[in-house]
Coordinates of C-alpha atoms in Angstrom, one line a residue:
Q1 CA 12.3 16.0 -15.5
L2 CA 8.6 16.3 -15.1
Q3 CA 7.0 13.4 -13.1
L4 CA 3.7 12.7 -11.5
V5 CA 4.2 9.5 -9.5
E6 CA 1.1 7.9 -7.7
S7 CA 1.5 5.6 -4.6
G8 CA -0.5 4.2 -1.9
G9 CA -2.6 1.8 -3.8
G10 CA -3.2 -1.9 -2.8
L11 CA -5.6 -4.6 -1.8
V12 CA -8.2 -3.5 1.0
Q13 CA -11.3 -5.0 2.2
P14 CA -14.7 -3.4 1.7
G15 CA -15.2 -0.6 4.2
G16 CA -11.5 -0.1 4.4
S17 CA -9.5 2.9 3.8
L18 CA -6.5 3.9 1.6
R19 CA -4.7 7.2 1.0
L20 CA -3.2 7.8 -2.4
S21 CA -0.3 10.2 -2.8
C22 CA 0.7 11.9 -6.1
A23 CA 4.2 13.4 -5.9
V24 CA 4.9 15.9 -8.5
S25 CA 8.3 17.0 -9.8
G26 CA 9.4 19.3 -12.5
L27 CA 6.6 21.8 -12.4
T28 CA 5.5 24.3 -9.9
L29 CA 2.5 22.6 -8.3
D30 CA 0.6 25.8 -7.3
N31 CA 0.3 26.8 -11.0
Y32 CA -1.9 23.7 -11.5
A33 CA -5.2 22.4 -10.5
M34 CA -4.9 18.7 -9.7
A35 CA -7.4 15.9 -10.3
W36 CA -7.8 12.2 -9.6
F37 CA -9.1 9.7 -12.2
R38 CA -9.8 6.1 -12.3
Q39 CA -10.2 3.5 -14.9
A40 CA -11.8 0.0 -14.1
P41 CA -11.3 -2.9 -16.4
G42 CA -13.5 -2.6 -19.4
K43 CA -14.8 0.9 -18.4
E44 CA -13.8 4.3 -19.5
R45 CA -11.5 6.6 -17.5
E46 CA -13.5 8.8 -15.2
E47 CA -12.7 12.0 -13.2
I48 CA -13.5 11.5 -9.6
S49 CA -12.2 14.6 -8.0
C50 CA -10.4 17.8 -8.7
I51 CA -8.9 20.5 -6.4
S52 CA -8.0 24.1 -7.3
R53 CA -4.6 25.6 -7.3
S54 CA -4.8 26.9 -3.9
G55 CA -6.8 24.1 -2.5
G56 CA -9.7 26.2 -1.7
S57 CA -12.2 24.6 -4.1
T58 CA -12.9 20.8 -4.7
N59 CA -15.3 18.7 -6.4
F60 CA -16.2 15.1 -6.4
R61 CA -18.0 12.6 -8.6
D62 CA -21.4 11.6 -7.0
S63 CA -20.2 8.1 -6.5
V64 CA -17.6 9.1 -4.1
K65 CA -19.0 12.2 -2.4
G66 CA -18.9 11.9 1.4
R67 CA -16.3 9.0 1.2
F68 CA -13.2 10.4 -0.6
T69 CA -11.3 13.6 0.2
I70 CA -8.9 15.4 -1.9
S71 CA -6.1 17.6 -0.6
R72 CA -2.9 19.2 -1.6
D73 CA 0.5 20.4 0.0
N74 CA 2.0 22.6 -2.5
A75 CA 5.1 23.0 -0.3
K76 CA 5.5 19.2 -0.5
N77 CA 4.5 19.2 -4.2
T78 CA 2.1 16.5 -3.4
V79 CA -1.6 15.8 -3.7
Y80 CA -3.6 13.3 -1.8
L81 CA -6.8 11.3 -2.2
Q82 CA -8.1 9.9 1.0
M83 CA -10.6 7.1 0.3
N84 CA -12.9 5.8 3.1
S85 CA -15.6 3.3 3.1
L86 CA -14.3 1.6 0.0
K87 CA -16.5 -0.5 -2.1
P88 CA -15.7 -3.3 -4.7
E89 CA -16.9 -1.0 -7.4
D90 CA -14.1 1.4 -6.4
T91 CA -11.5 -1.2 -7.7
A92 CA -9.6 0.6 -10.5
V93 CA -6.3 2.0 -11.6
Y94 CA -6.1 5.5 -10.0
Y95 CA -4.3 8.4 -11.8
C96 CA -3.3 11.9 -10.9
A97 CA -3.3 14.6 -13.5
A98 CA -2.4 18.2 -13.7
S99 CA -4.3 21.0 -15.3
R100 CA -2.8 24.6 -16.0
R101 CA -6.3 25.9 -16.9
G102 CA -8.2 24.7 -13.7
C103 CA -10.9 22.1 -12.8
I104 CA -13.7 23.6 -14.8
W105 CA -11.9 23.2 -18.2
K106 CA -11.3 19.6 -17.9
V107 CA -8.2 19.7 -19.8
Y108 CA -5.3 18.1 -18.3
D109 CA -1.7 18.6 -19.4
Y110 CA 0.2 15.9 -17.5
W111 CA -0.6 12.4 -16.1
G112 CA 0.8 10.0 -13.8
Q113 CA 1.2 6.2 -14.4
G114 CA -1.3 5.2 -12.1
T115 CA -1.6 3.0 -8.9
Q116 CA -3.9 0.0 -8.6
V117 CA -6.6 -0.1 -6.0
T118 CA -8.3 -3.4 -5.3
V119 CA -11.3 -3.6 -3.1
S120 CA -12.0 -7.3 -2.1
S121 CA -12.7 -9.6 0.7

């Protein structure tokens, strides 16, 4: 059964860190580019980072550059999002997604259910 399951969200103070994980089952992870999205209340979902199949190429939304890092472990079928220097505006539900075509095409085939990240003092 194909599943993308996010974990690692929670409540953190501004300036803190969280590491999100996306555990993938039911597909061969190294055939897919993987991305992280987020959606804040009342806002549209936005892509924040994508990593190529091999992990050799990554991209980031400007608002998270220098603070977030994306990585993947194909052997463990898991993708990670390390989030540092968190700000209240990072508060959102975070989703992982899989793309057979690759990061450039912005077409995602599978999605996780999301994990809530709340940045607040």
